[in-house]
Amino acid sequence: MNTSINWIKSMVSGLENVTDQQFRDAMTLSGTKVEGFTAFDKNLDKIVVGQILSVERHPDADKLVVCQVRVGENEQVQIVTGAPNIIVGSSGQKVPVVLDGGKVAGGHDGGALPTDGIKIKKGKLRGVESYGMMCSIEELGSSKEFYPNAPEDGIYILGEDAVVGEDAIEYLGLHDTVFEYEITNNRVDCYSVIGIAREAAATFRKPFHPPVIKQTGNLENVNDYIQVVVEDKNLCTRYTARVVKNIKLAPSPEWMQRRLASAGIRPINNLVDITNYVMEEYGQPMHAYDLDKIADKKIIVRTAAEGEEFTTLDGQVRTLDASTLMICDGQKPVGLAGIMGGENSMITDDVKTMLFEAATFDGTNIRKTTKKIGLRTDASGKFEKGLDPENAIEAMNRACQLIEELGAGEVVGGVVDIYPNKKEKKRIVFEPDRINRLLGTNISKQDMLEYFKYLEIEYDEPKNELIIPTFRQDLLRCADIAEEVARFFGYDNISSTLPNGATTMGKISYKQSIEEIADEIAQFCGFSQAMTYSFESPKVFDKLRIAKDSDLRKTVVISNPLGEDFSIMRTLPINGMLTSLAVNYNRRNKNVKLYERSTVYLPKDSTDELPVEKVEFTLGFFGEGDFFTMKGVVEEFLDRVGARDKIQYDPESGIPFLHPGRQANVIYNSRVIGYLGEVHPDVADSYGIGERTYIAVLDIPEICAVSSFDRKYEGIAKFPAVTRDISMVVPKEMLVGSIEKVIEKCGKKMVESYRLFDIYEGNQIKEGFKSVAYTITFRANDRTLEEKDVTAIMNKILSELSQMGIELRQ
């Protein structure tokens, strides 16, 4: 949003002595951030209105002329120039003249922004004295965009009303500065000059004088000219229209052209300039139609038909859908509501009668439409932020007033105003004490009300309520009111205070503690962290040999996927891990170990409910190591989280993507908390991994449920330990876990530890059996164990084992 300071000063009195930098600083501190500013009179000095008295040829140069120029009541200077529009024999022209020692702009930067200045000194041109310089509009730091009547190449000729010797910069209106603001989307009112001026008045505590709108229109009735029907009142909350006849197209006055140019808008003619001027002044876009091109003299606001085509003012054919709001006449569409008019109703030089439109459209619908058709305009940029419907009629009447003042046409009396649901002013309870508590201030109630007066916020004293103007859509609750108080009291005036409330101690959650331990254990065991996509392809389930009727195939489907390969949310983390391992294998990396805390998404039966999201600790490796290497990592983690004592392994897990004989569920008190094993050779092959690959997956929510960080300190043993080795012949299908259960059961507290140190199958062992050897360590806390104590325990162990078909190896 750009505004001219002169435009602001026309509505706010008392800013004459405020410098550009002061204005920028104060506005920024009060919440209307100024990004920067550009002064048009920068580098312009000692430039006055001069009048050419005579022009003669230069004695030694064909392209130069010598001018005698009056620059004051009794002051005359000689100036040599080569400007093509200053010809021999001419006189009486009034021109801008920079005197000796003055400065002009060094051209312009491609727009109308002055750059470094150039100092002008008296001197000689081909032997003839010259005591100044007559200026082109570019040398004054401006351009034809601001001054369309300026010659392409030559001195700028001033009007007859220019007073000789007076400040030429003042006459040209170049004592002005354009400020660029960064406006947040919730402050729609500040996307207008009136909104910025209101903020400036409140910031500097100066009177605010918005334009005074006078009644316009002849004795005719606008309803005799046009009929308006709004079919979709949700998308068009207000529609106003007026008619202007006997149109007289002409250039708009210079003051209007310059204000439009300062906002970056190119002047065209009085009608177009008035609509643009009001859009900038009030922040309300307007549109004009040629009434003679409106069929049946009827306007219908409706949505488009699916696939309907429409040619906009820029000559482009747009294909629309059923959500696009259209402005139509009795037979055809004539405009895209809030975006651009149609080619079939555009204003031409032959226009006689014009229909003015100022409406309020649904901002969300306008934004979606601009994205669909790929067309965004200044008007749509304002509409999509959500305009105040109360502003529409004000802008309409302001435009009609300007039409009458500029003699652009005759305004027909009355106005069409379709406004079914009038927007009411919000009311917020006024709580000064609460505001002070929020801000840490001690501002009086009266001072707060003084701030509100400048913001046009009324106070209902009997009800103790603030009445919020409709243009302040951002004020909804007490906290918003507190912010208004803070910014006009001055953020820099609010002293630092300590927050009130109970103290809290920051810490990570229990689940985060478990996850941190998982990371620590994985890294300690040589695993590197991986990160994989949560999006996957439905084809993953076939690669992993998942059954067709498996619940794992019930997935969350993405509505707008990047492609089929990223169309569902994963229900298990194996694909990402195997893909990462495959990439490393194909790049000839050896002994690769990866881990990830993967989130999986399990949909619920009801489509209205969000899916279950849970984190799974996933490990994978190939290279050095085997099943028991992975099992060791799992047990190291479970030991750290206090869940190892009751862990069992079930080899009958039936996981399809793991090797049938080298897999197991990890079970805690009959609860499956994870699984591990070697990847099925067919699955590894489908991923392009040519080595044995092992994975483990532990369910973090389940781990959290069974883990414990309770630790009981035990002192160093005072009595010596006794060890026994035992070598057994065990049925081949029997798991060593069942042997360990017997050792724990019979040894009770006397068994300090046991360690499997040998498993052997071979010719020396009978068929169907294997040799298993353990070292068992015994220790008592209160005494030194004797031989009979250890022998008694060993006999119990051997007796239990024999009942299981286990024999001592001879």
Tab-separated table of C-alpha atoms in Angstrom, residues 58 60 88 104 203 217 232 263 268 285 369 420 433 447 525 538 587 632 649 747 781 789-790:
chain	number	residue	atom	x	y	z
A	58	HIS	CA	23.821	30.996	-30.565
A	60	ASP	CA	28.807	29.536	-32.674
A	88	VAL	CA	14.250	31.323	-32.005
A	104	VAL	CA	18.249	19.103	-10.166
A	203	THR	CA	-0.918	8.565	16.041
A	217	GLY	CA	-28.324	13.375	-8.560
A	232	ASP	CA	-26.696	-15.516	-4.343
A	263	ALA	CA	-0.195	5.230	-5.892
A	268	ILE	CA	-6.473	7.316	-18.376
A	285	PRO	CA	-13.217	-1.264	-5.824
A	369	THR	CA	-11.818	-17.838	-8.330
A	420	PRO	CA	-30.592	-7.891	2.805
A	433	ASP	CA	-8.345	-2.975	34.778
A	447	ASP	CA	-6.853	8.161	28.458
A	525	CYS	CA	25.409	-49.417	18.720
A	538	PRO	CA	-0.177	-48.847	-2.526
A	587	ARG	CA	26.136	-47.291	-3.814
A	632	GLY	CA	21.235	-57.574	21.369
A	649	TYR	CA	10.407	-64.039	22.045
A	747	GLY	CA	17.893	-70.670	41.255
A	781	ASN	CA	23.943	-61.439	49.690
A	789	ASP	CA	24.124	-74.938	48.545
A	790	VAL	CA	25.204	-74.814	44.913
